[in-house]
PDB file of C-alpha atoms in Angstrom:
ATOM      1  CA  UNK A   1     -41.374  98.374  49.027  1.00 49.00           C
ATOM      2  CA  UNK A   2     -41.922 101.696  49.081  1.00 48.00           C
ATOM      3  CA  UNK A   3     -44.824 103.716  48.869  1.00 55.00           C
ATOM      4  CA  UNK A   4     -46.809 106.784  49.178  1.00 54.00           C
ATOM      5  CA  UNK A   5     -48.229 106.503  52.228  1.00 53.00           C
ATOM      6  CA  UNK A   6     -44.842 104.427  54.052  1.00 49.00           C
ATOM      7  CA  UNK A   7     -42.675 107.464  52.628  1.00 44.00           C
ATOM      8  CA  UNK A   8     -45.349 110.429  53.516  1.00 45.00           C
ATOM      9  CA  UNK A   9     -45.483 108.108  57.486  1.00 47.00           C
ATOM     10  CA  UNK A  10     -42.158 108.345  57.873  1.00 49.00           C
ATOM     11  CA  UNK A  11     -41.688 111.888  56.650  1.00 46.00           C
ATOM     12  CA  UNK A  12     -44.101 113.133  59.296  1.00 44.00           C
ATOM     13  CA  UNK A  13     -42.369 110.447  62.267  1.00 46.00           C
ATOM     14  CA  UNK A  14     -39.008 112.167  61.209  1.00 46.00           C
ATOM     15  CA  UNK A  15     -40.844 116.081  61.366  1.00 47.00           C
ATOM     16  CA  UNK A  16     -42.115 115.225  64.530  1.00 46.00           C
ATOM     17  CA  UNK A  17     -39.506 113.504  66.652  1.00 45.00           C
ATOM     18  CA  UNK A  18     -36.079 114.490  64.481  1.00 42.00           C
ATOM     19  CA  UNK A  19     -33.842 113.685  67.518  1.00 43.00           C
ATOM     20  CA  UNK A  20     -35.202 110.188  67.614  1.00 41.00           C
ATOM     21  CA  UNK A  21     -35.431 109.861  63.522  1.00 37.00           C
ATOM     22  CA  UNK A  22     -31.823 110.973  63.466  1.00 38.00           C
ATOM     23  CA  UNK A  23     -30.371 109.359  66.322  1.00 43.00           C
ATOM     24  CA  UNK A  24     -28.230 105.956  66.318  1.00 46.00           C
ATOM     25  CA  UNK A  25     -29.337 103.328  67.692  1.00 49.00           C
ATOM     26  CA  UNK A  26     -28.017 102.517  71.401  1.00 53.00           C
ATOM     27  CA  UNK A  27     -25.682  99.978  71.306  1.00 57.00           C
ATOM     28  CA  UNK A  28     -26.755  97.044  73.356  1.00 58.00           C
ATOM     29  CA  UNK A  29     -23.554  96.360  76.060  1.00 64.00           C
ATOM     30  CA  UNK A  30     -23.455  91.962  75.644  1.00 75.00           C
ATOM     31  CA  UNK A  31     -22.547  89.937  78.107  1.00 76.00           C
ATOM     32  CA  UNK A  32     -20.177  86.701  77.346  1.00 85.00           C
ATOM     33  CA  UNK A  33     -20.802  83.766  79.800  1.00 88.00           C
ATOM     34  CA  UNK A  34     -16.602  82.367  81.111  1.00 91.00           C
ATOM     35  CA  UNK A  35     -17.447  79.284  78.509  1.00 94.00           C
ATOM     36  CA  UNK A  36     -16.102  77.582  81.862  1.00 95.00           C
ATOM     37  CA  UNK A  37     -19.359  77.953  83.704  1.00 96.00           C
ATOM     38  CA  UNK A  38     -21.830  77.073  80.707  1.00 96.00           C
ATOM     39  CA  UNK A  39     -23.215  73.746  80.809  1.00 97.00           C
ATOM     40  CA  UNK A  40     -21.657  70.610  80.189  1.00 98.00           C
ATOM     41  CA  UNK A  41     -21.517  67.319  80.348  1.00 98.00           C
ATOM     42  CA  UNK A  42     -18.460  67.066  83.136  1.00 98.00           C
ATOM     43  CA  UNK A  43     -17.213  63.755  84.422  1.00 98.00           C
ATOM     44  CA  UNK A  44     -17.921  63.455  87.775  1.00 96.00           C
ATOM     45  CA  UNK A  45     -17.296  60.479  90.532  1.00 92.00           C
ATOM     46  CA  UNK A  46     -20.259  59.796  92.455  1.00 90.00           C
ATOM     47  CA  UNK A  47     -22.151  58.094  94.795  1.00 94.00           C
ATOM     48  CA  UNK A  48     -25.337  60.008  93.649  1.00 97.00           C
ATOM     49  CA  UNK A  49     -28.230  58.956  92.600  1.00 97.00           C
ATOM     50  CA  UNK A  50     -29.028  59.685  88.801  1.00 98.00           C
ATOM     51  CA  UNK A  51     -30.957  63.041  88.613  1.00 98.00           C
ATOM     52  CA  UNK A  52     -29.276  64.278  92.045  1.00 98.00           C
ATOM     53  CA  UNK A  53     -29.056  68.175  91.686  1.00 98.00           C
ATOM     54  CA  UNK A  54     -24.486  68.921  93.536  1.00 98.00           C
ATOM     55  CA  UNK A  55     -24.808  72.038  94.648  1.00 95.00           C
ATOM     56  CA  UNK A  56     -20.652  73.636  95.049  1.00 94.00           C
ATOM     57  CA  UNK A  57     -20.739  77.026  96.990  1.00 91.00           C
ATOM     58  CA  UNK A  58     -16.911  77.160  96.487  1.00 90.00           C
ATOM     59  CA  UNK A  59     -15.975  76.535  93.588  1.00 93.00           C
ATOM     60  CA  UNK A  60     -19.953  77.602  92.117  1.00 94.00           C
ATOM     61  CA  UNK A  61     -20.795  74.333  90.588  1.00 97.00           C
ATOM     62  CA  UNK A  62     -23.791  73.171  90.112  1.00 98.00           C
ATOM     63  CA  UNK A  63     -24.149  69.458  89.089  1.00 98.00           C
ATOM     64  CA  UNK A  64     -26.826  67.330  88.222  1.00 98.00           C
ATOM     65  CA  UNK A  65     -25.473  63.763  87.925  1.00 98.00           C
ATOM     66  CA  UNK A  66     -26.378  62.312  84.663  1.00 97.00           C
ATOM     67  CA  UNK A  67     -24.933  58.592  85.737  1.00 96.00           C
ATOM     68  CA  UNK A  68     -21.943  57.592  88.221  1.00 94.00           C
ATOM     69  CA  UNK A  69     -19.748  58.745  86.207  1.00 96.00           C
ATOM     70  CA  UNK A  70     -21.397  62.324  84.454  1.00 98.00           C
ATOM     71  CA  UNK A  71     -23.077  65.721  85.362  1.00 98.00           C
ATOM     72  CA  UNK A  72     -24.641  68.181  83.501  1.00 98.00           C
ATOM     73  CA  UNK A  73     -22.742  70.964  85.068  1.00 98.00           C
ATOM     74  CA  UNK A  74     -23.787  74.452  85.074  1.00 98.00           C
ATOM     75  CA  UNK A  75     -22.006  77.874  86.698  1.00 97.00           C
ATOM     76  CA  UNK A  76     -23.453  79.122  89.014  1.00 96.00           C
ATOM     77  CA  UNK A  77     -22.875  83.378  91.447  1.00 94.00           C
ATOM     78  CA  UNK A  78     -23.158  82.484  94.689  1.00 90.00           C
ATOM     79  CA  UNK A  79     -24.736  84.241  97.432  1.00 75.00           C
ATOM     80  CA  UNK A  80     -24.513  85.185 101.487  1.00 64.00           C
ATOM     81  CA  UNK A  81     -27.241  81.813 101.997  1.00 57.00           C
ATOM     82  CA  UNK A  82     -25.358  80.331  99.663  1.00 53.00           C
ATOM     83  CA  UNK A  83     -22.715  80.469 101.351  1.00 60.00           C
ATOM     84  CA  UNK A  84     -23.762  79.225 104.705  1.00 72.00           C
ATOM     85  CA  UNK A  85     -26.829  76.253 103.679  1.00 79.00           C
ATOM     86  CA  UNK A  86     -25.883  72.706 103.141  1.00 87.00           C
ATOM     87  CA  UNK A  87     -27.109  69.494 103.519  1.00 93.00           C
ATOM     88  CA  UNK A  88     -29.784  67.671 102.154  1.00 97.00           C
ATOM     89  CA  UNK A  89     -32.576  69.275 100.428  1.00 97.00           C
ATOM     90  CA  UNK A  90     -35.143  68.485  98.563  1.00 98.00           C
ATOM     91  CA  UNK A  91     -37.039  70.902  95.375  1.00 98.00           C
ATOM     92  CA  UNK A  92     -40.627  71.304  97.433  1.00 98.00           C
ATOM     93  CA  UNK A  93     -42.024  74.035  94.347  1.00 97.00           C
ATOM     94  CA  UNK A  94     -41.004  75.551  91.174  1.00 98.00           C
ATOM     95  CA  UNK A  95     -41.988  78.294  89.435  1.00 97.00           C
ATOM     96  CA  UNK A  96     -41.537  79.852  86.217  1.00 97.00           C
ATOM     97  CA  UNK A  97     -41.153  83.898  86.138  1.00 97.00           C
ATOM     98  CA  UNK A  98     -41.067  83.501  90.666  1.00 95.00           C
ATOM     99  CA  UNK A  99     -42.374  86.780  92.257  1.00 93.00           C
ATOM    100  CA  UNK A 100     -39.902  87.817  94.403  1.00 90.00           C
ATOM    101  CA  UNK A 101     -40.018  89.325  98.125  1.00 89.00           C
ATOM    102  CA  UNK A 102     -36.593  90.297  99.345  1.00 86.00           C
ATOM    103  CA  UNK A 103     -36.918  87.999 103.175  1.00 83.00           C
ATOM    104  CA  UNK A 104     -37.328  90.177 106.071  1.00 87.00           C
ATOM    105  CA  UNK A 105     -32.629  89.905 106.751  1.00 82.00           C
ATOM    106  CA  UNK A 106     -31.950  91.673 104.090  1.00 81.00           C
ATOM    107  CA  UNK A 107     -34.971  94.243 104.369  1.00 90.00           C
ATOM    108  CA  UNK A 108     -33.401  94.886 108.053  1.00 92.00           C
ATOM    109  CA  UNK A 109     -29.730  94.615 106.549  1.00 86.00           C
ATOM    110  CA  UNK A 110     -29.658  97.658 103.627  1.00 87.00           C
ATOM    111  CA  UNK A 111     -33.714  99.189 103.979  1.00 93.00           C
ATOM    112  CA  UNK A 112     -32.397 101.661 101.759  1.00 94.00           C
ATOM    113  CA  UNK A 113     -32.097  99.160  98.692  1.00 87.00           C
ATOM    114  CA  UNK A 114     -35.042  96.792 100.422  1.00 89.00           C
ATOM    115  CA  UNK A 115     -37.782  98.021 102.013  1.00 93.00           C
ATOM    116  CA  UNK A 116     -39.412  99.640  98.978  1.00 92.00           C
ATOM    117  CA  UNK A 117     -39.352  96.023  97.571  1.00 91.00           C
ATOM    118  CA  UNK A 118     -41.881  94.540 100.819  1.00 92.00           C
ATOM    119  CA  UNK A 119     -44.492  93.945  98.593  1.00 92.00           C
ATOM    120  CA  UNK A 120     -42.838  92.348  96.248  1.00 92.00           C
ATOM    121  CA  UNK A 121     -42.311  92.052  92.857  1.00 91.00           C
ATOM    122  CA  UNK A 122     -44.197  90.695  89.691  1.00 93.00           C
ATOM    123  CA  UNK A 123     -43.028  87.223  88.121  1.00 92.00           C
ATOM    124  CA  UNK A 124     -41.237  89.153  84.736  1.00 92.00           C
ATOM    125  CA  UNK A 125     -37.742  90.317  82.711  1.00 87.00           C
ATOM    126  CA  UNK A 126     -37.057  93.508  85.117  1.00 87.00           C
ATOM    127  CA  UNK A 127     -37.031  89.884  88.246  1.00 90.00           C
ATOM    128  CA  UNK A 128     -34.038  89.623  90.745  1.00 88.00           C
ATOM    129  CA  UNK A 129     -35.087  85.850  90.467  1.00 91.00           C
ATOM    130  CA  UNK A 130     -35.396  85.811  86.447  1.00 94.00           C
ATOM    131  CA  UNK A 131     -36.900  82.557  84.860  1.00 96.00           C
ATOM    132  CA  UNK A 132     -37.323  80.218  86.510  1.00 97.00           C
ATOM    133  CA  UNK A 133     -37.032  79.146  90.336  1.00 97.00           C
ATOM    134  CA  UNK A 134     -36.892  76.190  92.624  1.00 98.00           C
ATOM    135  CA  UNK A 135     -37.272  76.104  96.663  1.00 96.00           C
ATOM    136  CA  UNK A 136     -35.472  74.003  98.872  1.00 96.00           C
ATOM    137  CA  UNK A 137     -37.273  72.455 101.352  1.00 97.00           C
ATOM    138  CA  UNK A 138     -36.498  70.265 104.544  1.00 96.00           C
ATOM    139  CA  UNK A 139     -39.286  67.612 106.459  1.00 95.00           C
ATOM    140  CA  UNK A 140     -41.701  70.020 104.283  1.00 95.00           C
ATOM    141  CA  UNK A 141     -40.581  74.010 105.144  1.00 96.00           C
ATOM    142  CA  UNK A 142     -39.281  76.367 102.778  1.00 93.00           C
ATOM    143  CA  UNK A 143     -35.678  76.605 103.283  1.00 90.00           C
ATOM    144  CA  UNK A 144     -35.909  80.141 101.741  1.00 86.00           C
ATOM    145  CA  UNK A 145     -32.872  79.144 100.276  1.00 89.00           C
ATOM    146  CA  UNK A 146     -32.942  79.024  95.950  1.00 92.00           C
ATOM    147  CA  UNK A 147     -31.551  77.632  93.202  1.00 95.00           C
ATOM    148  CA  UNK A 148     -32.850  80.695  90.178  1.00 95.00           C
ATOM    149  CA  UNK A 149     -31.983  82.917  87.494  1.00 95.00           C
ATOM    150  CA  UNK A 150     -30.911  86.117  87.704  1.00 92.00           C
ATOM    151  CA  UNK A 151     -30.664  90.176  86.088  1.00 88.00           C
ATOM    152  CA  UNK A 152     -27.096  89.984  86.314  1.00 90.00           C
ATOM    153  CA  UNK A 153     -25.730  87.141  84.816  1.00 91.00           C
ATOM    154  CA  UNK A 154     -22.013  88.835  85.351  1.00 91.00           C
ATOM    155  CA  UNK A 155     -22.800  87.192  88.452  1.00 91.00           C
ATOM    156  CA  UNK A 156     -22.284  84.027  87.807  1.00 94.00           C
ATOM    157  CA  UNK A 157     -18.995  82.525  89.446  1.00 93.00           C
ATOM    158  CA  UNK A 158     -18.842  84.895  91.762  1.00 90.00           C
ATOM    159  CA  UNK A 159     -19.480  85.375  95.665  1.00 87.00           C
ATOM    160  CA  UNK A 160     -22.332  88.110  95.290  1.00 80.00           C
ATOM    161  CA  UNK A 161     -24.044  89.571  97.749  1.00 61.00           C
ATOM    162  CA  UNK A 162     -27.601  88.739  97.987  1.00 65.00           C
ATOM    163  CA  UNK A 163     -29.341  85.852  96.972  1.00 63.00           C
ATOM    164  CA  UNK A 164     -28.885  81.781  97.406  1.00 85.00           C
ATOM    165  CA  UNK A 165     -27.752  80.212  93.682  1.00 93.00           C
ATOM    166  CA  UNK A 166     -27.679  82.695  91.269  1.00 94.00           C
ATOM    167  CA  UNK A 167     -28.004  80.983  87.269  1.00 96.00           C
ATOM    168  CA  UNK A 168     -28.027  82.623  84.411  1.00 96.00           C
ATOM    169  CA  UNK A 169     -31.548  82.522  82.708  1.00 96.00           C
ATOM    170  CA  UNK A 170     -31.482  80.341  79.767  1.00 96.00           C
ATOM    171  CA  UNK A 171     -29.436  77.986  82.191  1.00 97.00           C
ATOM    172  CA  UNK A 172     -31.619  77.408  85.061  1.00 98.00           C
ATOM    173  CA  UNK A 173     -34.604  77.489  82.440  1.00 98.00           C
ATOM    174  CA  UNK A 174     -32.822  74.068  81.186  1.00 98.00           C
ATOM    175  CA  UNK A 175     -32.248  73.221  84.265  1.00 98.00           C
ATOM    176  CA  UNK A 176     -35.739  73.341  85.034  1.00 98.00           C
ATOM    177  CA  UNK A 177     -37.625  71.149  82.793  1.00 98.00           C
ATOM    178  CA  UNK A 178     -35.012  68.553  83.611  1.00 98.00           C
ATOM    179  CA  UNK A 179     -35.655  68.385  87.414  1.00 98.00           C
ATOM    180  CA  UNK A 180     -38.477  67.543  88.787  1.00 98.00           C
ATOM    181  CA  UNK A 181     -40.713  68.374  92.187  1.00 98.00           C
ATOM    182  CA  UNK A 182     -38.893  65.984  94.970  1.00 98.00           C
ATOM    183  CA  UNK A 183     -35.485  66.073  93.478  1.00 98.00           C
ATOM    184  CA  UNK A 184     -32.958  65.280  96.217  1.00 98.00           C
ATOM    185  CA  UNK A 185     -30.785  68.357  96.324  1.00 97.00           C
ATOM    186  CA  UNK A 186     -27.289  68.480  98.928  1.00 96.00           C
ATOM    187  CA  UNK A 187     -25.075  70.913  99.340  1.00 93.00           C
ATOM    188  CA  UNK A 188     -21.438  70.211 100.320  1.00 91.00           C
TER     189      UNK A 188
END
């Protein structure tokens, strides 16, 4: 319902900021992920125990084992660390909207890009680790290898310059809810 006050407020706002009032709203580019990289249940013949996370960096998929014949599959983007890390680890901790600190190696390789972030970036929607992170440990020590969300969902299904295992934020949130601390992770 229009009121005199509402109309006057609108006219005043348009007079004070005519470009904003008359400008067409900016269209936000909508990213649509290839359906093959969306979470889905797939046949997966495996001897891994239910709850095991299996990462196939070359195939760009992460599998959460459900039983001997089924897994929940997620598409991932794989960074340099993800292409060299192999073997078994455990989820040592998990974080919602984690703080991000570039590694010394990242700063050394690309100081112009990462040196300004040496003190870290607070968690939130602009943080490179995205909405959730699962930190992988071996023998009780942090491997600095992560399964995490991303602010760049178009990198899913690709080899990306830095990072570990990237997932669409909504997908890593789903995985985060399903995988407990202590879960076994196998990188093949």
